[in-house]
Amino acid sequence: MADTGQEQDKASVRVLAEGPGWRVSDILCTAGPGDTPFEEAHQWVSISAVVSGSFVYRSTHGRRVMAPGSFLLGNQHACFECSHEHGHGDRCIAFHYDPSLIEDARRGLRGVGGLHFREHRLPPLDHLLPFVHEASRLAQNASLAEAEATAYCLASAVLATAFDAAETPATLKDEARVAAAIHLINNSYDEPLTLDLLARQIGISKFHFARIFRQVAGVTPYAYILNRRLTAAADLLSTTDLSVLDISLSCGFSDLSEFTRRFKARFGAPPAAYRRHVASQSSLRLARLGSDHRSI
């Protein structure tokens, strides 16, 4: 299922994160061919990534089979119906937006004259698949900053694809703004940094900032901040005797378990194991150097 709509016995909805005018939910449906579908309505503009299973989605635009990797598009207040006559269950990560936020995203695109989706499905497309992966990761202890950055960047990318439009290229002024934001992040990565704070610092809207940062830097603001923090943590693990907890806090992580999980995902080992590995490699290099020196 792709929207909260009416409560159903066969669907569970878990809100992953939300902010002013947006919400991300993990929606798991266990319905099958024997279950009777009924009409629902999108409360906000909806963009839902199908991460597993398949189902049939019907609206005024017709009937479409939704498969993993595709995106379900819903206009505000539009009625729809989902059914599972071809199999059991599905899972979607649903992004819901107040129309004012979608309007904000539209300003960064050329060729989008309105906000009403003319089609209600985007098939699995190569350039959108990374967003499906990012959406799936949000279901695993997503932070508010990560969810917000993904929601904003996804909206711009989906709008551009749905309306066959082009994102407005980053200007020299945009490059300078992103460079200023990167400088701020590099010097303050250990402090709480939000999309709103960074956007206000350089004087533009959050949607515009998220879009141009991804264009110029190649990653979302959150991904850049996370990478900077993890790199700094790896350096401290390699060069100091600070505890893992102290390193976690000094690099901007407020939760040790999150730091450990993120670090292992990036470097392939928990922080303590990474430190031992670096120390052993360093000892091995020193031993080899001493052996080479004696052989001269």
mmCIF file of C-alpha atoms in Angstrom, residues 12-147:
data_model
loop_
_atom_site.group_PDB
_atom_site.id
_atom_site.type_symbol
_atom_site.label_atom_id
_atom_site.label_comp_id
_atom_site.label_asym_id
_atom_site.label_seq_id
_atom_site.Cartn_x
_atom_site.Cartn_y
_atom_site.Cartn_z
ATOM 1 C CA SER A 12 0.778 -1.741 9.054
ATOM 2 C CA VAL A 13 2.089 1.812 8.923
ATOM 3 C CA ARG A 14 5.187 2.939 10.802
ATOM 4 C CA VAL A 15 6.137 6.601 10.643
ATOM 5 C CA LEU A 16 9.926 6.776 10.248
ATOM 6 C CA ALA A 17 10.378 10.537 10.410
ATOM 7 C CA GLU A 18 8.439 13.729 9.873
ATOM 8 C CA GLY A 19 8.863 17.480 9.843
ATOM 9 C CA PRO A 20 6.917 20.585 8.856
ATOM 10 C CA GLY A 21 5.027 19.631 5.695
ATOM 11 C CA TRP A 22 6.570 16.180 5.105
ATOM 12 C CA ARG A 23 6.441 12.641 6.459
ATOM 13 C CA VAL A 24 8.133 9.320 5.653
ATOM 14 C CA SER A 25 6.403 6.032 6.491
ATOM 15 C CA ASP A 26 7.257 2.358 6.189
ATOM 16 C CA ILE A 27 4.108 0.602 4.928
ATOM 17 C CA LEU A 28 3.880 -3.177 4.988
ATOM 18 C CA CYS A 29 0.880 -4.906 3.432
ATOM 19 C CA THR A 30 0.080 -8.619 3.713
ATOM 20 C CA ALA A 31 -3.025 -8.676 1.493
ATOM 21 C CA GLY A 32 -3.431 -11.326 -1.167
ATOM 22 C CA PRO A 33 -5.708 -12.405 -4.024
ATOM 23 C CA GLY A 34 -8.555 -13.248 -1.647
ATOM 24 C CA ASP A 35 -8.737 -9.783 -0.082
ATOM 25 C CA THR A 36 -11.216 -7.235 -1.420
ATOM 26 C CA PRO A 37 -9.690 -3.816 -2.193
ATOM 27 C CA PHE A 38 -11.503 -0.603 -1.378
ATOM 28 C CA GLU A 39 -11.161 3.051 -2.277
ATOM 29 C CA GLU A 40 -8.766 5.330 -0.368
ATOM 30 C CA ALA A 41 -7.532 8.887 -0.879
ATOM 31 C CA HIS A 42 -4.131 10.564 -0.721
ATOM 32 C CA GLN A 43 -4.154 13.193 1.998
ATOM 33 C CA TRP A 44 -0.993 14.923 0.703
ATOM 34 C CA VAL A 45 1.088 14.608 -2.436
ATOM 35 C CA SER A 46 2.548 11.102 -2.327
ATOM 36 C CA ILE A 47 5.752 9.621 -3.763
ATOM 37 C CA SER A 48 6.213 6.002 -2.682
ATOM 38 C CA ALA A 49 9.158 3.727 -3.424
ATOM 39 C CA VAL A 50 8.168 0.075 -3.847
ATOM 40 C CA VAL A 51 10.913 -1.940 -2.153
ATOM 41 C CA SER A 52 9.413 -5.444 -2.244
ATOM 42 C CA GLY A 53 6.379 -7.359 -3.503
ATOM 43 C CA SER A 54 3.990 -6.170 -6.174
ATOM 44 C CA PHE A 55 0.434 -4.908 -6.405
ATOM 45 C CA VAL A 56 -2.018 -3.275 -8.792
ATOM 46 C CA TYR A 57 -2.650 0.434 -8.359
ATOM 47 C CA ARG A 58 -5.790 1.987 -9.842
ATOM 48 C CA SER A 59 -6.678 5.665 -10.091
ATOM 49 C CA THR A 60 -8.278 8.042 -12.578
ATOM 50 C CA HIS A 61 -5.123 7.557 -14.680
ATOM 51 C CA GLY A 62 -5.891 3.860 -15.133
ATOM 52 C CA ARG A 63 -4.374 0.647 -13.858
ATOM 53 C CA ARG A 64 -0.673 -0.047 -13.279
ATOM 54 C CA VAL A 65 1.286 -2.967 -11.831
ATOM 55 C CA MET A 66 3.701 -1.696 -9.191
ATOM 56 C CA ALA A 67 6.922 -3.704 -8.876
ATOM 57 C CA PRO A 68 10.085 -3.256 -6.792
ATOM 58 C CA GLY A 69 12.081 -0.236 -7.935
ATOM 59 C CA SER A 70 9.051 1.641 -9.221
ATOM 60 C CA PHE A 71 7.534 4.780 -7.709
ATOM 61 C CA LEU A 72 3.860 5.334 -7.013
ATOM 62 C CA LEU A 73 2.762 8.939 -7.568
ATOM 63 C CA GLY A 74 -0.349 10.345 -5.923
ATOM 64 C CA ASN A 75 -1.974 13.746 -6.203
ATOM 65 C CA GLN A 76 -3.427 15.358 -3.107
ATOM 66 C CA HIS A 77 -7.031 14.235 -2.428
ATOM 67 C CA ALA A 78 -6.937 11.831 -5.411
ATOM 68 C CA CYS A 79 -8.784 8.555 -4.881
ATOM 69 C CA PHE A 80 -7.049 5.250 -5.509
ATOM 70 C CA GLU A 81 -7.363 1.523 -4.971
ATOM 71 C CA CYS A 82 -4.721 -1.173 -4.460
ATOM 72 C CA SER A 83 -5.175 -4.899 -5.004
ATOM 73 C CA HIS A 84 -3.035 -8.020 -4.865
ATOM 74 C CA GLU A 85 -4.649 -10.393 -7.341
ATOM 75 C CA HIS A 86 -1.207 -11.502 -8.635
ATOM 76 C CA GLY A 87 0.517 -12.225 -5.327
ATOM 77 C CA HIS A 88 0.718 -11.663 -1.587
ATOM 78 C CA GLY A 89 1.936 -8.487 0.058
ATOM 79 C CA ASP A 90 4.247 -5.596 -0.608
ATOM 80 C CA ARG A 91 6.354 -3.037 1.176
ATOM 81 C CA CYS A 92 6.663 0.660 0.337
ATOM 82 C CA ILE A 93 8.539 3.580 1.805
ATOM 83 C CA ALA A 94 6.046 6.413 1.358
ATOM 84 C CA PHE A 95 7.009 10.083 1.241
ATOM 85 C CA HIS A 96 4.145 12.525 1.781
ATOM 86 C CA TYR A 97 4.413 16.241 1.089
ATOM 87 C CA ASP A 98 2.323 19.288 1.715
ATOM 88 C CA PRO A 99 1.703 20.884 -1.738
ATOM 89 C CA SER A 100 3.610 24.001 -0.656
ATOM 90 C CA LEU A 101 6.810 21.948 -0.391
ATOM 91 C CA ILE A 102 6.239 20.431 -3.823
ATOM 92 C CA GLU A 103 5.774 23.947 -5.167
ATOM 93 C CA ASP A 104 9.105 24.877 -3.621
ATOM 94 C CA ALA A 105 10.752 21.910 -5.363
ATOM 95 C CA ARG A 106 9.123 22.847 -8.672
ATOM 96 C CA ARG A 107 10.852 26.245 -8.706
ATOM 97 C CA GLY A 108 14.158 24.504 -9.269
ATOM 98 C CA LEU A 109 12.941 22.813 -12.461
ATOM 99 C CA ARG A 110 12.488 23.976 -16.020
ATOM 100 C CA GLY A 111 9.382 22.813 -17.865
ATOM 101 C CA VAL A 112 7.110 22.002 -14.941
ATOM 102 C CA GLY A 113 4.046 24.197 -15.293
ATOM 103 C CA GLY A 114 1.856 22.560 -12.669
ATOM 104 C CA LEU A 115 1.911 20.154 -9.768
ATOM 105 C CA HIS A 116 -0.648 17.576 -10.891
ATOM 106 C CA PHE A 117 0.945 14.233 -11.829
ATOM 107 C CA ARG A 118 -0.274 13.152 -15.265
ATOM 108 C CA GLU A 119 0.925 9.583 -14.653
ATOM 109 C CA HIS A 120 0.745 7.661 -11.419
ATOM 110 C CA ARG A 121 3.741 5.361 -11.813
ATOM 111 C CA LEU A 122 7.413 5.724 -12.642
ATOM 112 C CA PRO A 123 8.920 2.365 -13.636
ATOM 113 C CA PRO A 124 12.286 1.221 -12.281
ATOM 114 C CA LEU A 125 14.745 3.707 -13.809
ATOM 115 C CA ASP A 126 18.513 3.611 -13.425
ATOM 116 C CA HIS A 127 18.859 7.188 -12.198
ATOM 117 C CA LEU A 128 16.147 6.734 -9.553
ATOM 118 C CA LEU A 129 17.276 3.361 -8.175
ATOM 119 C CA PRO A 130 19.711 4.971 -5.689
ATOM 120 C CA PHE A 131 16.687 6.666 -4.114
ATOM 121 C CA VAL A 132 14.990 3.277 -3.701
ATOM 122 C CA HIS A 133 18.079 2.095 -1.836
ATOM 123 C CA GLU A 134 18.154 5.238 0.300
ATOM 124 C CA ALA A 135 14.454 4.864 1.064
ATOM 125 C CA SER A 136 14.989 1.254 2.174
ATOM 126 C CA ARG A 137 17.792 2.325 4.509
ATOM 127 C CA LEU A 138 15.509 4.825 6.218
ATOM 128 C CA ALA A 139 13.583 1.910 7.707
ATOM 129 C CA GLN A 140 16.717 1.005 9.698
ATOM 130 C CA ASN A 141 17.070 3.581 12.470
ATOM 131 C CA ALA A 142 16.720 6.592 10.187
ATOM 132 C CA SER A 143 17.808 9.933 11.584
ATOM 133 C CA LEU A 144 15.635 12.979 11.070
ATOM 134 C CA ALA A 145 18.380 14.729 9.076
ATOM 135 C CA GLU A 146 18.876 11.734 6.763
ATOM 136 C CA ALA A 147 15.145 11.338 6.146
#
